[in-house]
Short mmCIF file of C-alpha atoms in Angstrom, two decimals:
data_model
loop_
_atom_site.label_atom_id
_atom_site.label_comp_id
_atom_site.label_asym_id
_atom_site.label_seq_id
_atom_site.Cartn_x
_atom_site.Cartn_y
_atom_site.Cartn_z
CA UNK A 88 95.07 132.98 98.34
CA UNK A 89 92.02 130.56 96.37
CA UNK A 90 88.47 131.46 96.42
CA UNK A 91 86.09 128.87 98.55
CA UNK A 92 82.55 127.85 97.44
CA UNK A 93 80.47 126.01 99.62
CA UNK A 94 78.26 123.75 96.72
CA UNK A 95 75.48 121.91 97.89
CA UNK A 96 76.21 118.19 96.32
CA UNK A 97 73.25 117.39 95.05
CA UNK A 98 71.51 120.74 94.28
CA UNK A 99 73.94 123.16 93.19
CA UNK A 100 73.36 126.56 93.46
CA UNK A 101 72.96 127.90 90.30
CA UNK A 102 74.75 131.44 90.96
CA UNK A 103 77.48 129.63 91.93
CA UNK A 104 78.15 127.36 89.85
CA UNK A 105 78.03 130.17 86.47
CA UNK A 106 80.85 132.22 89.05
CA UNK A 107 83.28 128.81 88.95
CA UNK A 108 82.55 128.56 85.11
CA UNK A 109 84.01 132.14 84.83
CA UNK A 110 86.54 131.61 86.92
CA UNK A 111 87.28 128.78 84.65
CA UNK A 112 86.99 130.75 81.93
CA UNK A 113 88.89 134.13 82.92
CA UNK A 114 92.11 130.71 83.03
CA UNK A 115 91.18 129.87 86.71
CA UNK A 116 92.88 126.46 88.09
CA UNK A 117 89.96 124.65 89.97
CA UNK A 118 89.82 122.11 92.33
CA UNK A 119 87.01 120.44 92.29
CA UNK A 120 84.97 117.12 93.81
CA UNK A 121 84.11 114.07 91.34
CA UNK A 122 82.40 111.35 91.62
CA UNK A 123 85.69 109.50 92.47
CA UNK A 124 88.34 111.52 94.51
CA UNK A 125 88.74 115.59 93.43
CA UNK A 126 90.10 116.68 90.61
CA UNK A 127 92.51 119.96 89.49
CA UNK A 128 90.81 121.25 86.41
CA UNK A 129 91.76 124.59 84.22
CA UNK A 130 90.11 125.10 80.67
CA UNK A 131 90.90 122.88 78.12
CA UNK A 132 93.29 125.65 76.25
CA UNK A 133 95.26 126.80 79.17
CA UNK A 134 99.02 126.14 78.79
CA UNK A 135 99.41 127.64 81.89
CA UNK A 136 96.99 125.79 83.61
CA UNK A 137 98.47 122.88 82.57
CA UNK A 138 101.98 123.85 83.34
CA UNK A 139 100.00 124.71 86.94
CA UNK A 140 98.71 121.12 87.05
CA UNK A 141 102.29 119.30 85.89
CA UNK A 142 104.25 121.88 88.61
CA UNK A 143 101.80 121.40 91.80
CA UNK A 144 101.93 117.01 90.46
CA UNK A 145 105.02 117.07 89.48
CA UNK A 146 104.15 115.35 86.03
CA UNK A 147 106.26 114.57 83.18
CA UNK A 148 104.88 115.39 79.67
CA UNK A 149 103.84 110.88 79.50
CA UNK A 150 101.22 111.83 81.73
CA UNK A 151 97.62 111.66 80.47
CA UNK A 152 95.76 114.47 81.07
CA UNK A 153 91.53 114.24 80.87
CA UNK A 154 89.37 115.55 79.55
CA UNK A 155 86.08 115.65 82.33
CA UNK A 156 82.72 115.43 79.36
CA UNK A 157 78.83 116.58 80.70
CA UNK A 158 77.85 113.96 77.76
CA UNK A 159 78.96 111.67 74.72
CA UNK A 160 78.27 113.34 72.03
CA UNK A 161 80.65 116.12 73.85
CA UNK A 162 83.41 112.81 74.01
CA UNK A 163 83.12 111.92 70.97
CA UNK A 164 84.45 115.40 69.75
CA UNK A 165 87.84 114.47 71.24
CA UNK A 166 88.76 111.16 70.39
CA UNK A 167 87.98 108.49 67.81
CA UNK A 168 85.63 105.87 69.07
CA UNK A 169 84.68 102.89 66.97
CA UNK A 170 81.32 101.08 67.08
CA UNK A 171 82.45 98.31 69.50
CA UNK A 172 84.33 101.09 71.78
CA UNK A 173 81.80 102.61 71.62
CA UNK A 174 79.11 100.55 72.96
CA UNK A 175 81.33 99.36 75.49
CA UNK A 176 82.21 103.45 76.56
CA UNK A 177 78.57 103.64 76.16
CA UNK A 178 76.95 100.91 78.69
CA UNK A 179 79.51 102.25 81.55
CA UNK A 180 78.96 105.98 81.26
CA UNK A 181 78.69 108.28 83.35
CA UNK A 182 80.45 106.32 86.30
CA UNK A 183 84.31 106.40 87.73
CA UNK A 184 85.96 105.57 84.53
CA UNK A 185 88.81 107.19 82.02
CA UNK A 186 89.41 105.73 78.87
CA UNK A 187 92.62 106.58 76.68
CA UNK A 188 91.60 106.74 73.16
CA UNK A 189 93.36 107.87 69.53
CA UNK A 190 92.88 112.39 70.03
CA UNK A 191 90.81 114.23 67.39
CA UNK A 192 92.27 117.57 66.01
CA UNK A 193 90.26 118.86 68.40
CA UNK A 194 92.52 118.31 71.47
CA UNK A 195 95.98 120.51 71.87
CA UNK A 196 98.29 118.99 71.09
CA UNK A 197 100.18 119.56 74.24
CA UNK A 198 97.29 117.29 76.43
CA UNK A 199 98.32 114.55 74.35
CA UNK A 200 100.74 111.31 74.97
CA UNK A 201 103.71 112.61 73.18
CA UNK A 202 104.45 108.97 71.49
CA UNK A 203 100.73 108.12 71.44
CA UNK A 204 98.56 111.30 70.36
CA UNK A 205 96.04 109.20 72.73
CA UNK A 206 93.92 111.64 75.76
CA UNK A 207 91.91 110.56 78.07
CA UNK A 208 88.62 110.74 78.46
CA UNK A 209 85.45 110.50 81.24
CA UNK A 210 82.03 111.37 81.72
CA UNK A 211 81.50 111.65 86.03
CA UNK A 212 78.17 110.66 87.56
CA UNK A 213 78.29 113.80 90.00
CA UNK A 214 75.73 116.75 89.89
CA UNK A 215 78.29 119.86 90.70
CA UNK A 216 80.56 118.78 87.56
CA UNK A 217 78.17 117.84 85.40
CA UNK A 218 76.42 121.54 86.38
CA UNK A 219 79.63 123.04 86.24
CA UNK A 220 80.58 121.48 82.47
CA UNK A 221 76.89 122.14 81.35
CA UNK A 222 77.36 125.89 82.64
CA UNK A 223 81.11 126.18 80.59
CA UNK A 224 79.77 123.98 77.45
CA UNK A 225 82.78 122.01 76.98
CA UNK A 226 85.36 119.62 79.10
CA UNK A 227 87.13 120.86 82.00
CA UNK A 228 90.94 119.73 80.98
CA UNK A 229 91.88 117.61 84.77
CA UNK A 230 93.67 115.43 86.53
CA UNK A 231 93.51 113.69 89.94
CA UNK A 232 94.18 115.83 93.19
CA UNK A 233 97.38 113.52 94.22
CA UNK A 234 100.08 115.53 95.50
CA UNK A 235 103.80 114.13 94.96
CA UNK A 236 104.55 111.31 97.70
CA UNK A 237 100.94 111.09 98.78
CA UNK A 238 99.25 108.00 98.41
CA UNK A 239 95.54 109.46 98.23
CA UNK A 240 94.27 112.41 96.92
CA UNK A 241 92.89 115.13 99.04
CA UNK A 242 89.25 114.46 99.83
CA UNK A 243 88.04 116.68 101.90
CA UNK A 244 87.47 121.22 100.26
CA UNK A 245 88.48 123.03 103.82
CA UNK A 246 91.99 120.55 103.53
CA UNK A 247 92.31 121.45 100.10
CA UNK A 248 92.13 125.22 100.96
CA UNK A 249 94.51 124.92 103.14
CA UNK A 250 97.48 123.23 101.72
CA UNK A 251 96.86 124.67 98.15
CA UNK A 252 95.43 128.15 99.34
CA UNK A 253 98.15 129.62 97.31
CA UNK A 254 98.36 127.66 93.97
CA UNK A 255 95.06 126.87 93.27
CA UNK A 256 92.35 130.13 92.52
CA UNK A 257 89.06 128.34 93.38
CA UNK A 258 88.35 125.22 95.91
CA UNK A 259 85.05 123.79 95.21
CA UNK A 260 83.61 122.03 98.20
CA UNK A 261 81.02 119.74 98.52
CA UNK A 262 81.18 117.45 100.89
CA UNK A 263 83.30 113.94 100.62
CA UNK A 264 83.96 112.06 97.69
CA UNK A 265 86.57 109.56 98.26
CA UNK A 266 89.83 108.32 97.92
CA UNK A 267 89.71 106.19 94.65
CA UNK A 268 90.48 107.45 91.66
CA UNK A 269 88.69 106.33 88.45
CA UNK A 270 89.16 102.92 86.90
CA UNK A 271 91.41 103.66 83.20
CA UNK A 272 90.60 101.51 80.64
CA UNK A 273 93.76 101.60 77.11
CA UNK A 274 91.19 101.38 74.10
CA UNK A 275 94.05 102.73 72.29
CA UNK A 276 94.83 98.89 70.88
CA UNK A 277 90.96 98.85 70.28
CA UNK A 278 90.87 96.13 72.41
CA UNK A 279 90.31 96.99 76.43
CA UNK A 280 93.53 96.94 78.52
CA UNK A 281 92.91 97.65 81.81
CA UNK A 282 96.01 100.50 83.12
CA UNK A 283 94.38 101.17 86.46
CA UNK A 284 91.34 99.69 89.11
CA UNK A 285 89.50 102.36 91.04
CA UNK A 286 85.64 103.28 91.63
CA UNK A 287 84.61 101.80 88.66
CA UNK A 288 83.77 98.07 88.23
CA UNK A 289 86.18 96.58 85.96
CA UNK A 290 85.10 92.98 85.62
CA UNK A 291 82.97 94.60 82.26
CA UNK A 292 86.31 95.24 80.78
CA UNK A 293 88.16 92.02 81.07
#
């Protein structure tokens, strides 16, 4: 049975955030809110967590997992960014974007796209996630909480608790955060390629 935490969306309770961070460090799989729908997340190097996310979402090995980062300094440890890409991403973060970039050696091999050696990264504009990332001191390995054969992600914490009670360990509820996933921009070829149009304004990359 999953632990359930009700967290204020703008002023998250410090003790609660600390408890959630401790759970992630201990190997928990967490359902948590972002600035563009809920996500499933676990500790960066957790093979068990990766396997459980793949199972829940029915994902193959070509799926790009996302490293949800606190800030640009943290993001820069895990992906290769040249000056032009740096400026483009810096101007759009924090926000509802995921960027696909070549991974550095800091990224566990099982997270990379098997052929491209790329990984997704993002910096969310959401107080709860930012507090959690600050407490953790490292990215959260994440994937949108979109269940197989469903058109939209789950948006209510109580519904996530009800439906995923026996497959996740923690549910963080800070209210509705929308159904639109991030806009995905692939920079792995040098020039921006819009892979998915979502919550972030894609026109700046067209």
